[in-house]
XYZ file of C-alpha atoms in Angstrom:
710
model
C 97.749 122.251 119.742
C 95.945 119.739 116.605
C 92.454 120.206 116.276
C 91.535 116.413 116.045
C 90.376 115.067 113.004
C 89.100 111.769 113.983
C 90.184 110.063 116.819
C 90.193 106.105 116.329
C 92.462 103.455 118.076
C 93.525 100.208 115.680
C 90.934 98.131 117.763
C 88.117 100.538 115.884
C 89.599 100.275 112.572
C 87.750 101.928 110.116
C 84.238 101.273 111.625
C 84.441 102.303 114.695
C 81.169 100.380 116.371
C 81.292 98.233 119.397
C 80.870 94.578 118.366
C 78.660 92.577 120.644
C 79.271 88.516 119.044
C 77.403 85.939 120.019
C 79.261 83.389 122.255
C 79.867 79.372 120.800
C 81.912 77.136 123.769
C 83.748 74.230 122.500
C 86.169 73.145 119.903
C 83.620 70.915 117.507
C 81.789 72.010 114.808
C 78.513 71.424 114.736
C 75.510 71.847 111.315
C 71.740 72.451 112.121
C 68.782 73.083 109.273
C 65.828 74.179 109.812
C 62.363 72.913 111.118
C 61.166 70.086 108.459
C 64.978 69.578 106.723
C 67.784 66.856 108.795
C 70.809 67.479 108.097
C 74.003 66.000 109.460
C 77.560 67.185 108.920
C 80.547 64.580 108.275
C 83.600 63.983 110.096
C 87.440 65.094 108.576
C 87.964 67.938 105.572
C 87.001 67.167 102.209
C 88.667 67.491 99.104
C 88.271 71.238 97.870
C 87.323 69.947 93.852
C 84.339 70.968 92.457
C 84.188 69.148 89.914
C 82.532 69.521 85.708
C 78.879 70.803 85.796
C 76.910 67.308 85.146
C 73.580 67.401 84.212
C 70.585 67.068 87.122
C 68.528 63.930 86.619
C 65.286 65.516 87.756
C 64.613 68.044 90.719
C 67.981 68.605 92.786
C 68.886 70.305 95.749
C 71.421 73.456 95.383
C 72.887 76.487 97.203
C 70.997 79.654 96.372
C 72.637 82.267 99.002
C 75.305 82.636 101.019
C 75.418 84.437 104.655
C 77.803 84.925 107.384
C 78.240 85.928 110.770
C 81.171 86.574 113.366
C 80.604 84.429 116.172
C 83.404 83.727 119.107
C 84.293 80.458 119.904
C 85.879 80.416 123.751
C 87.872 78.082 125.255
C 87.554 80.073 128.177
C 86.038 82.873 129.581
C 89.177 85.631 128.036
C 90.277 82.890 125.674
C 88.469 82.989 122.556
C 89.024 83.625 118.615
C 87.177 84.824 115.832
C 85.218 82.541 114.239
C 83.015 82.564 110.661
C 79.020 80.848 111.036
C 77.694 80.191 107.099
C 74.061 79.998 106.397
C 73.601 78.199 102.983
C 70.105 78.464 101.811
C 68.423 76.205 99.832
C 65.770 75.261 96.457
C 65.037 73.161 94.320
C 65.820 73.114 91.005
C 65.148 71.239 87.383
C 62.273 69.011 87.005
C 60.879 65.486 86.268
C 61.974 64.085 82.893
C 59.628 61.361 82.969
C 55.650 62.313 84.726
C 55.765 58.886 85.743
C 58.413 59.138 87.818
C 57.214 62.147 89.141
C 54.116 60.407 90.483
C 56.156 57.190 91.790
C 58.076 59.942 93.583
C 54.522 61.492 95.080
C 52.671 58.478 95.541
C 55.604 56.873 97.623
C 55.510 60.221 100.356
C 51.842 60.003 100.534
C 50.959 59.748 104.270
C 47.546 57.875 103.559
C 48.736 54.736 102.022
C 49.211 51.319 104.492
C 52.670 51.701 104.889
C 54.429 55.004 103.260
C 57.842 54.924 102.703
C 60.368 58.275 104.321
C 60.611 59.206 100.450
C 62.694 62.608 100.143
C 64.964 64.551 98.137
C 69.176 63.963 99.541
C 71.894 66.609 98.647
C 75.562 66.748 99.550
C 76.600 70.299 100.446
C 80.060 71.384 100.207
C 81.517 74.731 101.825
C 85.360 75.886 101.001
C 86.779 78.008 103.269
C 89.708 80.188 102.552
C 92.015 82.681 104.774
C 95.410 82.909 103.305
C 97.544 80.850 103.820
C 95.166 77.923 104.658
C 91.992 76.745 102.979
C 89.039 73.961 104.563
C 86.169 72.557 103.741
C 83.235 70.783 104.906
C 80.442 68.143 103.284
C 76.771 68.865 105.039
C 74.552 65.810 103.993
C 70.901 67.308 103.793
C 67.548 65.720 103.397
C 63.818 67.474 101.876
C 61.028 65.377 102.676
C 59.015 64.869 99.296
C 55.893 66.925 100.500
C 58.367 70.383 100.464
C 59.896 69.567 97.422
C 58.363 71.906 94.970
C 60.567 73.320 91.738
C 61.774 76.454 91.920
C 60.344 76.538 95.322
C 63.278 77.628 98.420
C 62.964 74.876 101.357
C 64.967 76.417 103.860
C 68.760 76.549 105.048
C 71.542 74.750 106.854
C 73.588 76.348 108.963
C 77.452 75.441 109.270
C 79.204 76.498 112.731
C 82.485 77.458 112.195
C 85.763 78.273 110.376
C 88.159 80.206 112.395
C 89.984 83.102 110.558
C 92.521 85.417 111.689
C 91.940 88.962 112.760
C 91.682 91.411 109.863
C 91.995 88.791 107.545
C 90.156 88.615 103.896
C 87.784 85.445 103.394
C 86.595 83.967 100.636
C 83.860 80.766 101.034
C 82.002 78.898 98.212
C 79.537 76.506 98.080
C 78.638 73.331 95.783
C 76.650 70.079 95.418
C 78.358 66.726 94.839
C 78.023 66.154 91.984
C 77.976 69.793 90.961
C 74.344 70.816 88.984
C 75.391 74.959 88.660
C 77.802 77.057 88.946
C 79.223 77.615 92.437
C 78.221 80.536 94.707
C 80.867 82.443 97.307
C 81.386 85.464 99.254
C 84.330 87.232 100.031
C 84.340 88.895 103.058
C 86.500 91.451 105.259
C 86.753 90.068 108.735
C 86.863 92.870 111.371
C 90.478 93.568 113.726
C 90.977 94.298 117.020
C 87.915 97.094 116.500
C 85.326 96.309 119.427
C 85.763 96.225 122.966
C 84.199 93.258 123.288
C 86.703 91.709 120.980
C 89.525 93.541 122.881
C 88.786 92.005 126.389
C 88.478 88.414 124.659
C 91.241 87.735 121.796
C 94.457 87.859 123.950
C 95.956 88.942 120.633
C 94.521 92.840 120.798
C 95.702 92.919 124.241
C 98.828 94.922 123.688
C 97.899 96.897 120.291
C 99.051 100.104 120.275
C 96.485 103.247 120.174
C 96.429 105.923 117.485
C 95.502 109.503 116.875
C 94.963 110.660 113.551
C 94.665 114.730 113.942
C 95.064 117.830 111.447
C 97.545 119.841 111.430
C 97.446 122.801 109.608
C 97.638 121.547 106.478
C 99.696 118.601 107.076
C 98.543 115.614 108.775
C 99.404 114.448 112.448
C 100.015 110.104 113.482
C 100.317 110.026 117.466
C 100.597 106.419 118.906
C 100.142 106.181 122.145
C 101.965 103.507 124.092
C 104.288 103.172 126.463
C 107.760 103.699 126.641
C 108.933 100.267 126.268
C 106.824 99.538 123.920
C 108.323 97.932 120.405
C 105.708 98.056 117.349
C 106.405 98.392 113.866
C 104.699 101.048 112.183
C 104.136 100.884 107.834
C 103.116 102.803 105.468
C 101.457 100.980 102.714
C 99.865 101.830 98.850
C 97.046 99.410 99.458
C 96.050 99.217 95.378
C 92.660 96.985 94.033
C 94.824 96.658 91.129
C 98.159 94.382 92.010
C 99.570 93.619 94.872
C 100.080 95.834 98.032
C 103.321 98.566 97.725
C 104.712 99.912 100.559
C 105.844 103.018 101.113
C 107.812 103.705 104.423
C 108.575 101.004 107.614
C 110.130 101.294 110.798
C 110.210 99.665 114.011
C 110.101 102.221 116.756
C 109.024 102.442 120.543
C 106.609 104.372 122.050
C 105.347 107.071 122.027
C 105.683 108.447 118.553
C 104.368 111.073 116.577
C 105.142 111.052 113.086
C 103.789 114.110 110.584
C 102.418 112.910 107.382
C 102.747 116.504 104.273
C 99.832 116.809 103.228
C 101.440 116.175 99.340
C 102.255 112.793 100.413
C 98.370 111.870 100.953
C 96.058 109.571 98.490
C 92.596 107.578 99.120
C 94.737 103.941 99.441
C 97.036 105.347 102.025
C 97.072 103.078 104.600
C 98.376 102.609 107.973
C 99.372 99.184 109.770
C 100.396 98.680 113.467
C 101.464 95.950 115.755
C 103.567 95.083 118.316
C 107.131 93.401 117.618
C 105.845 89.930 119.044
C 106.016 86.627 117.838
C 103.100 86.058 116.037
C 101.147 89.479 116.453
C 98.005 90.704 115.500
C 98.452 93.703 112.579
C 95.873 95.509 112.175
C 95.127 98.482 109.258
C 93.449 101.631 108.017
C 93.459 103.418 104.835
C 91.207 107.170 106.599
C 91.945 108.915 103.781
C 89.936 106.967 101.463
C 86.813 110.374 101.261
C 89.760 112.908 101.866
C 89.824 115.705 99.157
C 92.914 116.258 99.145
C 94.255 112.823 98.550
C 92.123 112.692 95.620
C 93.826 115.790 94.145
C 96.803 114.845 95.440
C 96.404 110.986 93.576
C 95.629 113.216 90.032
C 98.289 115.429 90.215
C 100.742 112.529 90.956
C 99.432 110.543 88.416
C 101.808 110.555 84.841
C 100.183 109.712 81.796
C 102.230 107.768 78.871
C 102.464 106.881 75.533
C 104.437 104.095 74.318
C 105.620 103.134 70.662
C 103.515 102.978 68.254
C 99.882 102.319 69.688
C 100.671 101.393 73.454
C 99.996 103.595 76.816
C 100.418 103.237 80.536
C 98.793 105.650 82.953
C 101.086 105.296 86.368
C 99.408 106.336 89.460
C 99.898 105.059 93.193
C 96.258 104.202 93.153
C 93.766 102.779 91.560
C 91.818 105.671 89.149
C 88.105 105.322 88.283
C 88.639 106.511 84.847
C 87.552 106.103 80.987
C 90.575 106.854 78.109
C 89.635 107.004 74.427
C 91.245 108.088 71.820
C 90.997 111.978 70.126
C 92.492 113.957 67.199
C 94.124 117.009 67.589
C 94.246 119.334 63.851
C 97.123 120.804 63.359
C 95.693 124.129 63.572
C 95.294 123.551 67.516
C 91.562 124.086 69.011
C 90.376 120.696 71.379
C 91.015 117.491 70.797
C 87.928 115.746 69.355
C 86.835 112.298 70.760
C 86.505 109.689 68.452
C 83.727 108.480 70.476
C 82.034 106.400 68.400
C 82.955 104.732 66.256
C 85.970 103.130 68.869
C 84.946 102.672 72.283
C 85.994 103.653 76.018
C 88.065 101.814 77.618
C 88.693 101.485 81.427
C 91.503 102.414 82.400
C 93.738 100.136 84.608
C 96.801 101.699 86.663
C 100.601 100.328 85.728
C 99.428 98.715 83.389
C 100.417 98.434 79.600
C 97.381 98.859 76.936
C 97.077 98.917 73.546
C 93.929 100.806 71.506
C 92.760 99.176 68.230
C 94.544 100.492 66.100
C 96.002 99.357 62.737
C 98.447 102.234 62.779
C 100.341 104.919 64.243
C 99.562 109.283 63.865
C 100.961 111.684 65.314
C 97.721 113.850 64.891
C 96.541 110.615 67.701
C 95.901 111.665 71.259
C 95.186 109.892 74.285
C 91.849 111.236 77.111
C 91.398 109.553 80.537
C 88.140 111.654 82.542
C 86.313 110.842 85.265
C 82.795 111.589 84.644
C 83.287 114.854 85.818
C 86.344 116.519 83.725
C 88.914 115.532 81.465
C 91.608 114.625 83.485
C 94.947 114.760 81.424
C 95.719 114.235 78.151
C 98.421 113.502 76.007
C 100.086 113.616 72.173
C 103.950 112.685 73.132
C 103.729 109.781 70.153
C 104.694 112.772 67.892
C 108.459 111.882 69.306
C 108.525 108.781 67.433
C 106.073 109.122 64.349
C 107.015 112.920 63.768
C 105.224 116.696 64.601
C 101.067 116.866 63.920
C 100.380 116.800 60.365
C 97.762 118.780 58.327
C 95.560 115.788 57.704
C 91.944 115.366 57.297
C 90.521 112.827 59.436
C 87.278 110.831 57.948
C 84.877 108.959 59.586
C 83.125 105.919 57.477
C 79.729 104.538 59.051
C 79.264 101.449 57.344
C 75.330 100.121 56.999
C 73.716 96.292 57.520
C 74.025 96.375 53.572
C 76.727 97.500 52.435
C 75.900 101.203 52.092
C 78.730 103.072 54.232
C 78.755 106.918 54.237
C 81.840 109.054 54.347
C 82.224 112.107 56.606
C 84.905 114.827 57.768
C 86.211 115.204 61.829
C 85.974 119.085 62.347
C 85.139 121.389 65.404
C 81.694 122.038 64.094
C 80.870 118.149 63.908
C 81.176 115.576 61.428
C 80.513 117.400 57.746
C 79.448 115.043 55.567
C 82.020 115.120 52.639
C 79.118 115.825 49.785
C 77.364 119.134 51.356
C 76.756 122.453 50.397
C 78.403 123.974 54.120
C 81.045 126.282 54.236
C 83.873 124.402 56.090
C 86.860 123.112 54.095
C 85.987 119.458 54.183
C 82.787 119.864 52.276
C 84.303 122.166 49.582
C 86.804 119.531 49.255
C 84.924 116.753 49.672
C 84.691 115.536 45.673
C 88.897 115.131 46.020
C 88.882 113.539 49.401
C 86.361 111.143 48.463
C 88.542 110.466 44.853
C 91.773 110.679 47.580
C 90.177 107.933 49.867
C 89.229 105.050 46.512
C 92.472 105.690 45.188
C 94.297 104.801 48.113
C 96.086 107.945 49.299
C 94.434 108.389 52.835
C 96.346 106.251 55.295
C 93.423 103.344 57.198
C 93.796 104.170 61.014
C 91.047 101.664 61.875
C 88.285 99.192 60.318
C 85.963 97.400 61.232
C 82.150 96.000 60.532
C 80.735 99.211 61.805
C 83.445 101.417 59.448
C 86.936 103.259 59.380
C 88.618 105.605 60.214
C 90.754 107.495 57.329
C 93.359 109.751 57.688
C 94.225 112.133 54.479
C 96.520 114.840 53.211
C 96.181 118.087 53.052
C 99.052 119.624 52.103
C 97.864 119.512 47.976
C 95.244 121.291 48.324
C 96.964 124.075 50.431
C 100.136 124.079 47.068
C 97.158 124.702 44.783
C 95.364 127.904 46.830
C 98.522 129.455 47.741
C 100.225 128.362 43.982
C 97.410 131.804 43.225
C 98.472 134.397 46.317
C 101.659 133.755 45.381
C 101.203 134.644 41.510
C 98.683 137.297 42.373
C 101.457 139.203 45.011
C 104.459 138.945 42.528
C 102.227 141.074 40.118
C 101.607 143.580 42.492
C 105.433 143.454 43.445
C 106.275 144.110 39.596
C 103.709 147.357 39.533
C 105.055 148.874 43.067
C 108.789 148.579 41.315
C 108.131 150.905 38.275
C 106.133 152.968 40.355
C 109.338 153.464 42.814
C 111.356 153.694 39.418
C 109.684 156.546 39.061
C 110.866 158.365 42.126
C 114.530 157.302 42.539
C 115.667 159.777 45.314
C 113.420 157.514 47.652
C 114.717 154.599 46.220
C 117.565 154.632 48.297
C 115.820 154.723 51.105
C 112.857 152.367 50.574
C 115.912 149.670 49.542
C 117.349 150.030 52.930
C 114.166 149.740 54.434
C 113.716 146.718 52.997
C 117.033 145.124 53.614
C 116.360 145.586 57.676
C 112.740 144.097 56.911
C 114.159 141.240 55.362
C 116.996 140.480 58.032
C 113.711 140.749 60.532
C 112.147 138.135 58.547
C 115.323 136.431 58.452
C 115.468 136.566 62.066
C 111.876 135.449 62.569
C 112.576 132.465 60.556
C 116.175 131.728 61.729
C 117.052 127.695 62.668
C 116.840 126.515 66.253
C 119.408 124.910 67.651
C 119.624 123.403 71.725
C 123.190 124.246 73.364
C 124.047 121.166 74.827
C 126.854 121.216 77.657
C 128.854 120.022 80.706
C 129.004 122.774 83.402
C 132.882 122.019 84.269
C 133.546 125.145 85.984
C 132.592 129.076 85.718
C 135.169 129.903 82.959
C 133.324 127.048 81.025
C 130.474 128.756 81.285
C 131.132 131.790 80.448
C 133.026 130.579 77.382
C 129.002 128.357 76.606
C 127.361 132.271 77.060
C 129.957 134.099 75.139
C 129.380 131.136 72.126
C 125.491 130.933 72.665
C 125.580 134.998 71.746
C 127.470 135.075 68.950
C 125.265 132.400 67.580
C 122.282 134.604 68.095
C 123.810 136.793 65.924
C 124.222 135.175 62.518
C 120.849 134.681 63.419
C 120.078 131.418 65.044
C 117.569 131.082 67.339
C 119.860 129.491 70.680
C 118.432 127.731 74.123
C 120.460 127.065 76.929
C 120.626 126.257 80.356
C 122.445 129.402 81.489
C 119.012 131.332 80.053
C 116.225 129.877 81.686
C 117.391 129.010 84.898
C 114.004 129.791 86.575
C 112.380 127.476 84.046
C 115.718 124.664 84.768
C 114.234 124.642 88.790
C 110.969 125.270 88.482
C 110.823 122.286 85.904
C 113.648 119.928 86.497
C 116.336 119.478 83.864
C 115.126 116.306 82.374
C 112.175 117.911 82.064
C 113.505 121.047 81.043
C 115.670 119.494 77.849
C 112.728 117.080 77.107
C 110.803 120.069 76.100
C 113.299 122.242 74.590
C 114.173 118.658 72.410
C 110.660 118.359 71.440
C 110.367 121.561 70.504
C 113.827 121.749 68.620
C 113.045 118.883 66.591
C 109.442 119.877 65.757
C 110.526 122.861 64.108
C 113.862 121.805 62.367
C 116.422 122.615 64.721
C 119.738 120.855 65.704
C 120.672 119.526 69.186
C 124.731 120.834 69.823
C 126.562 118.394 72.048
C 129.707 120.944 73.161
C 132.529 118.593 74.494
C 134.629 118.598 77.618
C 136.671 117.160 79.647
C 133.864 116.625 81.916
C 131.176 116.089 79.501
C 133.387 113.447 77.913
C 133.540 111.880 81.730
C 130.074 111.855 81.974
C 129.211 110.264 78.640
C 131.756 106.771 80.027
C 130.257 106.712 83.064
C 127.150 106.430 80.946
C 128.386 104.497 78.533
C 130.216 101.614 80.590
C 128.898 98.746 82.089
C 126.390 99.137 85.616
C 129.484 98.387 87.472
C 129.265 101.765 90.089
C 126.045 103.807 90.003
C 127.258 107.968 88.394
C 127.503 110.667 90.794
C 125.359 113.001 91.445
C 124.654 116.200 89.705
C 123.189 119.300 90.603
C 119.984 120.618 90.111
C 120.710 122.550 86.333
C 123.199 120.269 84.525
C 120.847 119.756 81.542
C 123.757 117.469 79.731
C 123.621 115.681 82.821
C 120.164 114.881 82.578
C 120.086 114.387 78.529
C 122.086 111.821 78.220
C 119.165 109.310 79.310
C 117.148 110.796 76.165
C 120.126 111.326 73.494
C 122.330 107.970 73.937
C 119.192 106.149 72.948
C 119.321 108.090 69.880
C 122.951 107.454 68.980
C 122.181 103.726 69.999
C 119.407 103.369 67.564
C 120.844 105.373 64.204
C 118.381 108.227 64.512
C 121.327 110.838 65.721
C 121.942 112.417 61.821
C 120.830 115.534 61.076
C 119.689 115.976 64.591
C 122.624 116.295 66.443
C 126.095 117.935 65.836
C 129.303 118.074 68.024
C 131.621 120.444 68.910
C 134.424 120.740 71.356
C 137.610 123.352 71.923
C 140.930 122.784 70.250
C 142.563 123.300 73.259
C 140.887 122.466 75.992
C 139.854 118.872 74.819
C 142.155 116.616 71.897
C 140.539 115.303 69.051
C 140.509 112.088 69.739
C 139.213 111.755 73.215
C 135.222 112.671 71.718
C 133.850 109.323 72.290
C 133.217 106.997 68.929
C 129.756 106.640 69.450
C 129.189 110.506 69.070
C 131.578 110.173 65.603
C 128.376 109.443 63.572
C 127.558 113.097 63.434
C 129.417 115.983 62.336
C 132.540 116.751 64.629
C 134.176 120.296 64.897
C 136.860 121.438 66.452
C 136.699 125.380 67.300
C 137.525 127.684 66.815
C 139.438 126.103 63.823
C 136.409 124.540 62.024
C 134.256 127.155 62.396
C 133.040 128.326 59.037
C 131.983 124.199 58.899
C 130.228 124.590 61.767
C 128.922 127.678 61.998
C 127.127 126.375 57.923
C 126.008 122.959 59.141
C 124.065 125.038 61.993
C 122.634 127.281 59.297
C 120.910 123.775 57.556
C 120.606 123.664 53.465
C 119.978 127.065 53.622
C 123.199 128.565 54.569
C 124.397 131.156 52.445
C 127.522 131.639 50.509
C 130.783 130.968 51.578
C 131.707 134.128 51.755
C 129.491 135.268 54.494
C 130.427 131.989 57.033
C 133.791 133.184 56.482
C 133.233 137.222 57.927
C 130.970 135.070 60.338
C 133.076 132.912 61.645
C 135.668 135.041 62.287
C 133.572 137.291 64.057
C 132.508 134.883 66.291
C 135.771 134.115 66.226
C 137.240 137.543 67.501
C 134.336 137.071 70.545
C 135.118 133.633 71.329
C 139.256 134.518 72.060
C 138.587 136.113 75.577
C 137.695 133.962 77.164
C 138.990 130.865 75.425
C 142.225 133.237 77.381
C 140.719 132.815 80.156
C 140.531 129.669 80.445
C 144.155 129.335 80.313
C 144.814 131.624 82.755
C 146.355 130.662 86.839
C 143.302 129.895 88.887
C 144.852 133.145 91.187
C 144.765 135.664 87.750
C 140.688 135.434 87.971
C 138.745 137.056 90.616
C 136.033 134.405 89.940
C 135.843 131.155 89.381
C 137.747 128.504 89.034
C 140.922 127.964 85.912
C 140.615 125.020 83.085
C 144.015 123.673 82.258
C 144.015 121.494 79.397
């Protein structure tokens, strides 16, 4: 039995208060004004054209404030429409330019004269009413006696009855004078839908509305619609975005009664429910019950995705608007927190689902984006490294400029912004003079520039090389001394050399090149063949990443996210991505390369090759593949001309016939001598042969899996 969370009807909406509205009888519009004023409503509509601003010739009557009230315009006892009553408060604006004109105006209104004139101040007030898709304007003529004319003082108000509007509509009201002496007043109001008992009893379109009960069912939410079995109604769930149009999420035509369960992970603050009877011109009523739900706000941040676009653009994708701010920060190579660049750069309010740009002159891989609320940092991304390369060991200098062209430079460090010419014990202070010379000689990259200051990124590689040169010299001297000491004891030399050889091998393994192996899982025999190849490559040594060994991470992250993370790490470390072509892989490539005349077929949840094509193909199409990718295929499983021509821009090797060249390419520029490669190629070939033979056995010859033909 679900516990009631809050019980409401669509007649009550978000604000369950019974509205007691005044009734206005008759279809005619009327106008009345406060005591002392006279007013007249012109017949018929007028054009809704405010016109341009003009200067007031003297004191004029202008609207100062708008006030609205909801009433019922009734044609019969139970046949009423919702109507908006508008009150316009007026005041005198401006002064007499010529004192003589003011004196004449005062004398004309003097009651002690034998023949006093009816001097007054007159104005034409326009009320413009818009409720999509209609617009309606009326003209009110108002006169104020001269005795009440005091510049800057309020003189009263005029009330208009009334503008008819649809239930639940958003209306906009403007007020201005003709001619227009000041900026028009405007007011936006969301009208109630069938939410008051009196409204429901007197407006016929509210009689057939379904009743909705929203309750909690554990972590989930249950929507119960209490309607008769024969009644048909429409139900829509949508995201009511403040920054953009309404975004539908789910819609269905149903027959009552109905119970619909929403998963708690689907709740977001802007998720609204709209329901209406399936009848002509029926009233649609909406409620948004999750605006203050803490779970909905947590889900919103989990669903938000921050994307960084080349070269200085970014976008925050989210189903609802987010009250957050974004700023740039600097991520140092040695880790640590990302240091915000505020000031000098300003914070920017976040507009979701819209591409924005930061005011940088140049992009830099160490520049990241932070999105935060007043409570805490919500998300941070440094994905510009994909297009600008890995993080660099650069020092960020902040230049501050004064009013008399006197500026100062400081280096942004975790401890703060350190002045370059200071006695602090930080790296920036020790290299302050050299960094200042680098800025003056143009060796630093200017990221941002304005009248208030600038940001400079200065490379630190050359200073690190100078420091390590002395360290290496000391190490060589120490090694020479140790070698002489060891020569004195020849017997332990052989044991020491064996230990040194093992240490060198361990060091080479720790510094081995990374390789990401991508393949299409055609069948079980081919997967075993790929596993044997990956295990053999690990003995070179190579640090091999393959989805066969990461099924748990693949299931948790998804194939595309797993491949994206592995590819980024491999390329940042100077590794290589190996595309292993098979009949299934070639078929997948052809599906992606041909025109979108048919949708690609569905693939398994662990098929990293199919998921990776959306990232791999752009690298080949845009010429970024050489140096990053290597292709390979097995001699007897695939003919040489079957590999698509697009992938021929990188080396493609036939295995096992071209194993030495394949292994040399994987090792990179520091590949060992050819004799060592030939020995390793022979070992890999012997390891592959049983797995290759199993791919050509008849299907019944294997206990598990399926055979693969050429």
